[in-house]
Short mmCIF file of C-alpha atoms in Angstrom, two decimals:
data_model
loop_
_atom_site.label_atom_id
_atom_site.label_comp_id
_atom_site.label_asym_id
_atom_site.label_seq_id
_atom_site.Cartn_x
_atom_site.Cartn_y
_atom_site.Cartn_z
CA MET D 715 15.97 -4.08 -10.93
CA SER D 716 18.84 -6.93 -9.63
CA GLY D 717 19.18 -7.29 -5.57
CA ASN D 718 17.63 -4.98 -2.81
CA GLY D 719 20.41 -2.53 -2.59
CA GLY D 720 19.46 0.94 -0.98
CA LYS D 721 16.68 -0.44 1.99
CA SER D 722 19.91 -2.36 3.83
CA ALA D 723 18.99 0.75 6.49
CA THR D 724 15.09 -0.78 7.45
CA ALA D 725 15.00 -3.86 9.95
CA GLN D 726 13.53 -5.94 7.44
CA SER D 727 16.31 -5.95 4.56
CA SER D 728 16.56 -10.15 4.61
CA ALA D 729 12.74 -10.97 3.54
CA ALA D 730 13.38 -7.84 0.74
CA ASN D 731 12.14 -8.86 -2.90
CA ASP D 732 14.16 -8.99 -5.43
CA SER D 733 12.75 -10.26 -8.78
CA GLU D 734 11.09 -6.89 -10.68
CA PRO D 735 7.84 -5.56 -8.95
CA VAL D 736 4.60 -6.36 -9.47
CA TYR D 737 3.12 -2.09 -10.13
CA ARG D 738 6.52 -0.04 -10.55
CA ILE D 739 3.31 2.73 -8.82
CA HIS D 740 0.95 1.01 -5.98
CA VAL D 741 -0.75 3.83 -4.73
CA PHE D 742 -2.68 3.68 -1.67
CA CYS D 743 -6.14 6.04 -1.15
CA CYS D 744 -7.08 6.37 2.10
CA VAL D 745 -11.02 5.98 2.15
CA ASN D 746 -11.51 5.65 5.40
CA GLU D 747 -15.05 6.79 6.90
CA ARG D 748 -16.06 8.36 10.16
CA PRO D 749 -19.04 9.87 11.41
CA PRO D 750 -18.88 13.84 10.76
CA THR D 751 -18.45 14.49 14.60
CA HIS D 752 -15.81 11.92 15.22
CA ARG D 753 -12.42 14.74 16.88
CA ARG D 754 -10.45 13.20 14.39
CA GLY D 755 -12.15 13.43 10.77
CA SER D 756 -11.04 10.88 8.68
CA CYS D 757 -10.39 10.74 5.04
CA GLY D 758 -13.73 9.32 3.42
CA GLY D 759 -15.44 12.66 5.06
CA LYS D 760 -13.62 14.76 2.66
CA GLY D 761 -14.53 13.33 -1.02
CA SER D 762 -10.88 10.62 -0.68
CA ARG D 763 -12.93 7.61 -2.20
CA GLN D 764 -14.50 9.98 -4.79
CA LEU D 765 -11.42 11.59 -5.48
CA CYS D 766 -9.45 7.96 -5.59
CA ASP D 767 -12.30 6.79 -7.90
CA TYR D 768 -11.17 10.13 -10.58
CA MET D 769 -7.90 9.71 -10.06
CA CYS D 770 -7.71 5.80 -11.02
CA ARG D 771 -9.40 6.44 -14.50
CA LEU D 772 -7.34 8.71 -15.10
CA GLY D 773 -4.81 7.04 -14.44
CA MET D 774 -5.79 3.98 -17.03
CA ALA D 775 -6.28 6.82 -19.31
CA THR D 776 -2.66 7.92 -19.03
CA GLY D 777 -1.13 5.15 -21.08
CA VAL D 778 1.36 4.69 -17.73
CA ARG D 779 2.32 0.67 -17.33
CA ARG D 780 2.05 -1.22 -14.38
CA ILE D 781 0.46 0.79 -11.86
CA ARG D 782 -2.11 0.33 -9.77
CA ILE D 783 -4.69 2.83 -7.58
CA ASN D 784 -6.27 1.87 -4.53
CA HIS D 785 -9.14 2.40 -2.27
CA ALA D 786 -7.00 1.78 1.57
CA GLY D 787 -8.43 2.33 5.43
CA CYS D 788 -7.07 4.13 8.06
CA MET D 789 -3.48 4.73 7.41
CA ASN D 790 -3.87 6.61 10.73
CA VAL D 791 -2.94 10.38 9.11
CA CYS D 792 -6.00 11.80 9.25
CA GLU D 793 -5.49 14.86 10.42
CA HIS D 794 -2.95 15.22 7.20
CA GLY D 795 -6.81 14.04 4.94
CA PRO D 796 -7.43 13.20 2.36
CA VAL D 797 -4.10 10.82 2.31
CA LEU D 798 -3.12 9.05 -0.23
CA VAL D 799 1.28 7.14 -0.12
CA ILE D 800 2.60 6.31 -3.39
CA TYR D 801 5.01 3.05 -2.99
CA PRO D 802 7.25 1.91 -3.08
CA GLU D 803 9.12 4.62 -3.15
CA GLY D 804 6.79 5.81 0.06
CA VAL D 805 5.86 9.51 -0.80
CA TRP D 806 2.78 10.99 1.21
CA TYR D 807 0.04 12.91 -0.09
CA ARG D 808 -2.61 14.98 0.27
CA PHE D 809 -5.53 15.32 -2.29
CA GLU D 810 -8.88 17.33 -1.50
CA THR D 811 -9.27 18.51 -5.85
CA GLN D 812 -9.59 16.70 -8.59
CA GLU D 813 -7.02 19.21 -9.56
CA ASP D 814 -4.62 18.48 -7.18
CA VAL D 815 -4.43 14.62 -8.38
CA GLU D 816 -4.17 15.87 -11.99
CA GLU D 817 -0.98 17.81 -10.66
CA ILE D 818 0.25 14.63 -8.49
CA LEU D 819 -1.00 12.06 -12.01
CA ARG D 820 1.13 14.16 -14.36
CA SER D 821 4.12 15.02 -12.26
CA HIS D 822 4.83 12.83 -10.07
CA ILE D 823 3.29 8.97 -11.52
CA VAL D 824 4.04 10.33 -15.63
CA ALA D 825 6.96 13.16 -14.81
CA GLY D 826 8.08 11.97 -12.06
CA ARG D 827 8.50 14.52 -10.35
CA LYS D 828 7.81 15.32 -6.62
CA VAL D 829 4.53 17.82 -5.93
CA GLU D 830 6.19 19.79 -2.64
CA ARG D 831 3.42 21.97 -2.93
CA LEU D 832 0.95 18.29 -2.23
CA ALA D 833 3.22 16.30 0.02
CA LEU D 834 3.57 15.87 3.34
CA SER D 835 6.44 15.27 5.47
CA ILE D 836 5.16 13.24 8.37
CA ASP D 837 7.27 12.78 11.54
CA PRO D 838 6.81 9.41 12.07
CA THR D 839 7.47 10.58 16.12
CA THR D 840 4.04 11.95 16.14
CA LEU D 841 1.90 9.67 15.01
CA HIS D 842 -1.88 8.43 16.40
CA GLY D 843 -1.35 6.76 20.20
CA MET C 205 17.56 5.97 5.99
CA SER C 206 19.45 8.30 5.09
CA GLY C 207 19.37 9.30 0.76
CA ASN C 208 17.08 7.04 -1.62
CA GLY C 209 20.00 5.02 -2.92
CA GLY C 210 18.77 1.73 -3.95
CA LYS C 211 16.03 2.67 -5.87
CA SER C 212 17.20 4.37 -8.91
CA ALA C 213 15.69 2.03 -10.92
CA THR C 214 12.72 2.46 -10.73
CA ALA C 215 11.15 5.74 -13.50
CA GLN C 216 10.64 7.48 -10.02
CA SER C 217 13.42 7.85 -8.97
CA SER C 218 13.43 11.46 -8.71
CA ALA C 219 9.83 12.00 -7.33
CA ALA C 220 11.38 9.24 -4.42
CA ASN C 221 11.43 10.04 -0.04
CA ASP C 222 14.76 11.95 1.20
CA SER C 223 13.42 10.70 4.78
CA GLU C 224 13.10 8.16 7.57
CA PRO C 225 9.26 6.03 5.82
CA VAL C 226 6.36 6.63 8.38
CA TYR C 227 5.52 3.14 8.61
CA ARG C 228 8.71 0.19 7.91
CA ILE C 229 6.17 -2.50 7.33
CA HIS C 230 3.26 -1.04 5.46
CA VAL C 231 0.90 -4.32 5.05
CA PHE C 232 -1.71 -4.15 2.84
CA CYS C 233 -4.65 -6.97 2.56
CA CYS C 234 -6.92 -7.24 -0.54
CA VAL C 235 -10.29 -7.32 1.00
CA ASN C 236 -11.83 -7.35 -2.10
CA GLU C 237 -15.45 -9.21 -2.14
CA ARG C 238 -17.23 -10.01 -5.34
CA PRO C 239 -20.05 -12.25 -5.53
CA PRO C 240 -19.57 -16.28 -5.02
CA THR C 241 -20.43 -16.73 -8.60
CA HIS C 242 -17.91 -14.65 -10.10
CA ARG C 243 -15.10 -16.37 -12.39
CA ARG C 244 -12.09 -14.71 -10.71
CA GLY C 245 -13.45 -15.31 -7.53
CA SER C 246 -11.88 -12.96 -4.79
CA CYS C 247 -10.10 -12.55 -2.37
CA GLY C 248 -12.56 -10.85 0.09
CA GLY C 249 -15.27 -14.05 -0.84
CA LYS C 250 -12.05 -16.20 0.73
CA GLY C 251 -11.98 -15.23 4.58
CA SER C 252 -8.99 -12.05 4.21
CA ARG C 253 -11.13 -9.23 5.71
CA GLN C 254 -10.41 -11.54 8.87
CA LEU C 255 -7.74 -12.72 8.15
CA CYS C 256 -6.14 -9.70 7.78
CA ASP C 257 -8.22 -8.30 10.78
CA TYR C 258 -6.50 -10.98 13.15
CA MET C 259 -2.91 -9.68 11.31
CA CYS C 260 -3.37 -6.31 12.73
CA ARG C 261 -4.52 -7.80 16.34
CA LEU C 262 -1.59 -9.47 16.03
CA GLY C 263 0.09 -7.26 14.64
CA MET C 264 -0.88 -4.83 17.79
CA ALA C 265 0.67 -7.73 20.33
CA THR C 266 4.11 -7.63 18.50
CA GLY C 267 5.61 -3.88 20.30
CA VAL C 268 6.85 -3.58 16.26
CA ARG C 269 7.08 -0.28 15.99
CA ARG C 270 6.34 1.51 13.13
CA ILE C 271 3.97 -1.01 11.43
CA ARG C 272 0.74 -0.18 10.12
CA ILE C 273 -1.87 -3.23 8.54
CA ASN C 274 -4.62 -2.25 6.15
CA HIS C 275 -7.48 -3.33 3.74
CA ALA C 276 -7.05 -2.74 -0.08
CA GLY C 277 -9.08 -2.82 -2.43
CA CYS C 278 -8.23 -5.38 -5.63
CA MET C 279 -4.90 -5.69 -6.43
CA ASN C 280 -5.36 -6.91 -9.35
CA VAL C 281 -4.15 -10.36 -8.34
CA CYS C 282 -7.46 -12.45 -7.94
CA GLU C 283 -6.13 -15.84 -9.58
CA HIS C 284 -3.57 -15.77 -6.21
CA GLY C 285 -5.66 -14.34 -3.43
CA PRO C 286 -6.65 -14.08 -0.74
CA VAL C 287 -3.18 -11.93 -1.22
CA LEU C 288 -1.11 -9.24 1.11
CA VAL C 289 1.41 -7.25 -0.44
CA ILE C 290 4.35 -5.66 2.02
CA TYR C 291 5.50 -2.45 1.14
CA PRO C 292 8.41 -0.86 0.71
CA GLU C 293 10.04 -3.93 -0.73
CA GLY C 294 6.82 -4.78 -2.51
CA VAL C 295 6.95 -8.99 -1.01
CA TRP C 296 3.41 -10.11 -1.52
CA TYR C 297 1.82 -12.67 0.44
CA ARG C 298 -1.14 -15.71 -0.37
CA PHE C 299 -2.89 -16.36 3.40
CA GLU C 300 -5.42 -18.10 3.53
CA THR C 301 -5.20 -19.05 7.31
CA GLN C 302 -4.28 -17.73 10.77
CA GLU C 303 -0.82 -20.03 10.16
CA ASP C 304 0.18 -18.51 7.62
CA VAL C 305 -0.63 -14.85 9.27
CA GLU C 306 0.45 -15.78 12.31
CA GLU C 307 3.88 -17.38 10.26
CA ILE C 308 4.41 -13.96 8.33
CA LEU C 309 4.30 -11.69 11.43
CA ARG C 310 6.79 -13.92 12.94
CA SER C 311 9.34 -14.36 10.37
CA HIS C 312 9.23 -11.31 7.40
CA ILE C 313 7.51 -8.40 10.18
CA VAL C 314 9.59 -10.00 14.05
CA ALA C 315 12.59 -11.48 11.84
CA GLY C 316 13.10 -10.26 8.68
CA ARG C 317 12.56 -13.22 7.23
CA LYS C 318 10.24 -14.30 4.30
CA VAL C 319 8.10 -16.95 3.85
CA GLU C 320 9.52 -18.93 1.43
CA ARG C 321 6.18 -20.85 1.63
CA LEU C 322 4.13 -18.13 1.03
CA ALA C 323 6.17 -16.14 -0.89
CA LEU C 324 4.72 -15.20 -4.41
CA SER C 325 5.98 -14.32 -7.42
CA ILE C 326 3.97 -12.59 -9.86
CA ASP C 327 4.61 -12.20 -13.29
CA PRO C 328 4.54 -8.51 -13.64
CA THR C 329 3.72 -9.78 -17.49
CA THR C 330 0.12 -10.92 -16.98
CA LEU C 331 -1.42 -9.62 -15.10
CA HIS C 332 -4.88 -9.17 -15.41
CA GLY C 333 -6.24 -7.01 -18.58
#
């Protein structure tokens, strides 16, 4: 990838990277766990850690190079959880089952096709305080 | 931001997001901790968790909207650690002190100027196993 074309609409254009990305696909799965009675719930409380680890094992088996699948702390969209985000694209998904994980890997990560049924459309203006 | 112009050079162009990003600046700090004797070391073993939490508190105080600073698991560039990555730009930094954190916030995140002295240039072909 050369230059930072297309990123100029963000406020950070002058700080953008101009070299080959370290990871072409960098996935962050929220694994934050709150007490079961917490009013916002939590991704970790819905099994996201196990699903993330499953995704990581499957991801390595795909043979796709330069992907990384990471645990992350609370990304503040708990109401949609369990959630993951794929950078640098910034695509967000809800994933509840191993089948969801398999489809995100097979379709988005391997074939480059967004999984519409799992994709989240999050209005930034509604983010929790 | 409209369209996904400029992202077409990645393999994932057809899956790219075409809406306003949830976070304009999404920072992930590795907080993975290994035993002190581990040959690869670890970001968490060098104080990254406390520095990430410091960055989070300072970040909120900047008043910059739609930024998020998250803990993350091992991002497999341990030799450079403590590391953080800023998406969607994909800029990587080494951060060792509170002063480093302050400079990344003040320069990169608030003013949009990359901090050259802390920026990492990581050759993807050298990633660990």
